C-alpha positions as YAML, in Angstrom:
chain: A
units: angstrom
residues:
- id: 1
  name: UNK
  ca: [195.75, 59.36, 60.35]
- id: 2
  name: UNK
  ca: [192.65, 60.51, 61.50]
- id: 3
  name: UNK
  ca: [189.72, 60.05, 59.24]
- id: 4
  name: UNK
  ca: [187.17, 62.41, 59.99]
- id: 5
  name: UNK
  ca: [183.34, 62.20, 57.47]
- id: 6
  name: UNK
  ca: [181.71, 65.47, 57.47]
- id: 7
  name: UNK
  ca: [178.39, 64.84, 56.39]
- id: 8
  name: UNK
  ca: [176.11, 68.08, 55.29]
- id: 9
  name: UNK
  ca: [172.47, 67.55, 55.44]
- id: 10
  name: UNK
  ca: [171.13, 69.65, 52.22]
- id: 11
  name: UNK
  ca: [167.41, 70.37, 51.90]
- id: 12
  name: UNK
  ca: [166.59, 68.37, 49.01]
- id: 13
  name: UNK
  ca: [168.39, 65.38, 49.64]
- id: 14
  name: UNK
  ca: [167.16, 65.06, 53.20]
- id: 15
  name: UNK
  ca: [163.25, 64.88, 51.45]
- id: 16
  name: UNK
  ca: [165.19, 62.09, 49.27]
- id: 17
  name: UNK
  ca: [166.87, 60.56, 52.20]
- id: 18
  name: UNK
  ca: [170.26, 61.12, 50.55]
- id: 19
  name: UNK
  ca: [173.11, 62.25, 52.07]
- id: 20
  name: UNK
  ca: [175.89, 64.76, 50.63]
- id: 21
  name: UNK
  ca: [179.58, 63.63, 51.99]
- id: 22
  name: UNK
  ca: [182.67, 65.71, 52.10]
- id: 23
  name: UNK
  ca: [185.41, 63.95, 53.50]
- id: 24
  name: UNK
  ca: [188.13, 65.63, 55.61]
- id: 25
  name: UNK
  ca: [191.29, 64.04, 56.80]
- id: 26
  name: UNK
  ca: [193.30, 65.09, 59.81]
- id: 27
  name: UNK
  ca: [196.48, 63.56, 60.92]
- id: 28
  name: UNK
  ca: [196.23, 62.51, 64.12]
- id: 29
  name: UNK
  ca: [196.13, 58.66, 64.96]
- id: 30
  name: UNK
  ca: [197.47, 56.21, 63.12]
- id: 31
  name: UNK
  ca: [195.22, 52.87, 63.51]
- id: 32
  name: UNK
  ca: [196.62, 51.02, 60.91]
- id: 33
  name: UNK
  ca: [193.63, 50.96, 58.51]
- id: 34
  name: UNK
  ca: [191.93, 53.18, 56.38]
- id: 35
  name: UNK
  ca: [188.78, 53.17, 59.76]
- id: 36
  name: UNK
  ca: [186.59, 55.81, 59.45]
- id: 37
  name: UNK
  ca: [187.93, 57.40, 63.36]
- id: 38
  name: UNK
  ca: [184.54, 59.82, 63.19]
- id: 39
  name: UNK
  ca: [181.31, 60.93, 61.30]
- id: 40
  name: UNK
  ca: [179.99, 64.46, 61.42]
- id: 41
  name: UNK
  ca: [176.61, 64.95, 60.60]
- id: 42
  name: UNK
  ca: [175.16, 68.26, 61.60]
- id: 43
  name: UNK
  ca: [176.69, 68.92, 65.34]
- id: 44
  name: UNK
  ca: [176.27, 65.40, 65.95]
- id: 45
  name: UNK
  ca: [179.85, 63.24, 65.88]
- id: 46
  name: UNK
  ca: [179.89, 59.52, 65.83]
- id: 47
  name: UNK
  ca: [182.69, 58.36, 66.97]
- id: 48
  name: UNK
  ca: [184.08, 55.06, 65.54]
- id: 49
  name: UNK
  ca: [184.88, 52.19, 69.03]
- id: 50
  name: UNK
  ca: [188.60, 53.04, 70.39]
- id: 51
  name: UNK
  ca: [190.82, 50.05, 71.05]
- id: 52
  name: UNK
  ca: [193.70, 50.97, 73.69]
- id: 53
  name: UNK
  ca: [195.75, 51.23, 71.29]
- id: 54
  name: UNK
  ca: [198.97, 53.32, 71.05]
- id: 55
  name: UNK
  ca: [198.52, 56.08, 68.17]
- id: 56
  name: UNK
  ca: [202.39, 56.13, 66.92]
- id: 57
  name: UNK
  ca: [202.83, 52.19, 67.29]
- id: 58
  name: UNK
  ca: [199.17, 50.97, 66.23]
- id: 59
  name: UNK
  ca: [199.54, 48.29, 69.12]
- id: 60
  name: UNK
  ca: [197.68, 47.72, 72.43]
- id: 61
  name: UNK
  ca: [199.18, 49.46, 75.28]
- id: 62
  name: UNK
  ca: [200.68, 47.23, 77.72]
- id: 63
  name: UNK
  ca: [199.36, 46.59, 81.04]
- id: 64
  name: UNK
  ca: [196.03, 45.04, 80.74]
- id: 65
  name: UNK
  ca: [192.65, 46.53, 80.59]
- id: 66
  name: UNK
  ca: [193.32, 50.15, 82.93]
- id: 67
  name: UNK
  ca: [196.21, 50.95, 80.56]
- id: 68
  name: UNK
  ca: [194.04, 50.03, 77.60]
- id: 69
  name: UNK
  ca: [191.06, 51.76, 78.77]
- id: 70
  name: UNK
  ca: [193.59, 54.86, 79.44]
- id: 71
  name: UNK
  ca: [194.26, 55.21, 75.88]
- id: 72
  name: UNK
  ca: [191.14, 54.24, 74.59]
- id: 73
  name: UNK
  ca: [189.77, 57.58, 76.09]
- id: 74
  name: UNK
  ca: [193.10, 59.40, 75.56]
- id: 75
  name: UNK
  ca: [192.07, 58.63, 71.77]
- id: 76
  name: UNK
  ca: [188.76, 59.43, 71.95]
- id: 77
  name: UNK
  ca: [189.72, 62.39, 73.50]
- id: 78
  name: UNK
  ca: [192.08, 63.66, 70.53]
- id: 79
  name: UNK
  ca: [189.31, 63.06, 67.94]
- id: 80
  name: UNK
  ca: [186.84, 65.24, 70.42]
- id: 81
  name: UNK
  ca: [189.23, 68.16, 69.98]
- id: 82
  name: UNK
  ca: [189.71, 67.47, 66.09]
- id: 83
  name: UNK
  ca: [185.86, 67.44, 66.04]
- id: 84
  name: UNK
  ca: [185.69, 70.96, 68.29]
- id: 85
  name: UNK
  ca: [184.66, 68.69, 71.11]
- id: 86
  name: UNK
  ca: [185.83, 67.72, 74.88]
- id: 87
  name: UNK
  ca: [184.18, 64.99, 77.18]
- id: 88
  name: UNK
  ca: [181.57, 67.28, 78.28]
- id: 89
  name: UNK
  ca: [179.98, 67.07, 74.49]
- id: 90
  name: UNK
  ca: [179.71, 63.46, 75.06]
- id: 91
  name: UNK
  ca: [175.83, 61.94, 75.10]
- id: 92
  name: UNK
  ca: [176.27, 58.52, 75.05]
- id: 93
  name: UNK
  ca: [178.98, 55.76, 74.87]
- id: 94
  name: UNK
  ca: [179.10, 52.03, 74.31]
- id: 95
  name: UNK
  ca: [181.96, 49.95, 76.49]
- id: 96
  name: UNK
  ca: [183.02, 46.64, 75.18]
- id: 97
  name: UNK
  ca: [184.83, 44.37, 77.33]
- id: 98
  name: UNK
  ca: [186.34, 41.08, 76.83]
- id: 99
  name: UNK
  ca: [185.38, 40.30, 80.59]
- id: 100
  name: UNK
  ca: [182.57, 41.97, 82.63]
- id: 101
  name: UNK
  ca: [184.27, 41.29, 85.73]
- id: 102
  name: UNK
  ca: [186.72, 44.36, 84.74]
- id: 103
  name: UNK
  ca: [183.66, 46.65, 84.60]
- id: 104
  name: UNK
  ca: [184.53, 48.14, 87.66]
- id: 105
  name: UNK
  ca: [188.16, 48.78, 87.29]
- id: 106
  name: UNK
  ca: [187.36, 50.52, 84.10]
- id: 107
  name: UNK
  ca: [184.72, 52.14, 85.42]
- id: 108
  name: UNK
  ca: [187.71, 54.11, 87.54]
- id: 109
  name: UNK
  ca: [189.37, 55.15, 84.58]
- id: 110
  name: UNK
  ca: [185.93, 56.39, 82.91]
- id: 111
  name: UNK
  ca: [185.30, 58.50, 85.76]
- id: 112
  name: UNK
  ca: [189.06, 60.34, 85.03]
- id: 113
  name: UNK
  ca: [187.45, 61.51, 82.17]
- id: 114
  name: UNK
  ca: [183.51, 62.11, 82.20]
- id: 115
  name: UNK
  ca: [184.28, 64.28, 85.53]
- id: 116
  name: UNK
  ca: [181.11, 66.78, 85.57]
- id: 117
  name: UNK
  ca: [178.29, 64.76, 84.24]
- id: 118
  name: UNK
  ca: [178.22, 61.24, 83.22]
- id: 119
  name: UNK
  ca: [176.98, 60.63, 79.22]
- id: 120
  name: UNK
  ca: [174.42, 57.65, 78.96]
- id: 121
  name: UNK
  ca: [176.30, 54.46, 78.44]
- id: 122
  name: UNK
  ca: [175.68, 50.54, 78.04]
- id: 123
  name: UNK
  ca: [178.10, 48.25, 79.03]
- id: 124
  name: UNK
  ca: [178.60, 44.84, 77.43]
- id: 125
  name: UNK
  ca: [180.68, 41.69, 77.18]
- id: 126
  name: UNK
  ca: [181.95, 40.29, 74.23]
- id: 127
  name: UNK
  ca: [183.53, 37.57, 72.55]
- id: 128
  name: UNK
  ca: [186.51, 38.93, 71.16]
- id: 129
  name: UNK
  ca: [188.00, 42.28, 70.21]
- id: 130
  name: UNK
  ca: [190.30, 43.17, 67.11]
- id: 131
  name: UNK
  ca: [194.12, 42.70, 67.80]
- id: 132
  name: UNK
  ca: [192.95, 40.77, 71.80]
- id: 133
  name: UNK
  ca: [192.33, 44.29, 73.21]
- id: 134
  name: UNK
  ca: [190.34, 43.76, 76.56]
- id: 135
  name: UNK
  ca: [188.16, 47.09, 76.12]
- id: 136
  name: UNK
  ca: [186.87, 48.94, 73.08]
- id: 137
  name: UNK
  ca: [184.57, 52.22, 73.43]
- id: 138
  name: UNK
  ca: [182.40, 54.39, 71.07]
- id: 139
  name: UNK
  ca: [180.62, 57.61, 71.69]
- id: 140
  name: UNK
  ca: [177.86, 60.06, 70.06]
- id: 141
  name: UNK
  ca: [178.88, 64.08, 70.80]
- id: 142
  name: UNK
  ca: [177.21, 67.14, 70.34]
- id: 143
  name: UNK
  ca: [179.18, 70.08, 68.90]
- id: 144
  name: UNK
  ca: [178.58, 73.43, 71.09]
- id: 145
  name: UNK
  ca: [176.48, 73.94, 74.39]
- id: 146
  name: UNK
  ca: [174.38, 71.12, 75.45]
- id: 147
  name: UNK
  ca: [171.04, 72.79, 77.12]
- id: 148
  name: UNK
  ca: [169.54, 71.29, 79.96]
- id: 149
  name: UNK
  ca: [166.58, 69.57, 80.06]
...
């Protein structure tokens, strides 16, 4: 199940620094948990970091870190189109690896996906990731056109 938090910005509570929340569930991946998969606020989506995981299963994806990194953005793709969004929408993303050295074997796969123009992105290593994935990515999307600077 895809958990998707729609977050409305009204007037008032914005000069409080409150936030409204209407929640909206879609079912599309199943990640074993009750994980919030995205937050909406305004045309601005936040999307929660993708494991390679496989969405009927809730395991990693055989095959090591290209497989996983495969269905990582095969995920994150799925909540982009739940969220009225494709890769081009995407701003900025956050890679997590388990080893830096597969940086550029992932960054192979990446470019399958972010095929116009590349979103901002850091890249780090970390110490571990849930369930021993090797990769994990997050991204920030804008709903509609993007202008050009």
């Amino acid at each position: 199940m895809l958990h998707i938090v729609v977050r409305k910005a009204r007037t008032e509570a914005l000069k409080q620094n409150l936030w409204g929340a209407e929640e909206r569930k879609v079912s599309l991946l199943a990640q074993g948990k009750s994980d919030v998969q995205a937050v909406l606020v305004d045309r601005t989506v936040y999307i929660s970091g993708q494991l390679g995981m496989n969405p009927s299963s809730g395991q990693l994806v055989p095959g090591g870190v290209v497989e996983e990194a495969k269905q990582a953005l095969t995920n994150m793709g799925e909540i982009l189109k739940a969220a009225g969004c494709d890769f081009t929408n995407v701003v900025k993303t956050t890679v997590l690896l388990a080893d830096i050295n597969d940086f550029t074997a992932v960054n192979e796969v990446y470019k399958q996906y972010f095929k116009s123009s590349f979103p901002a992105r850091a890249a780090y290593q970390v110490a571990a990731l849930p369930k021993g994935g090797r990769i994990e990515i997050e991204a920030i999307a804008v709903q509609g056109p993007l202008s050009s600077a």
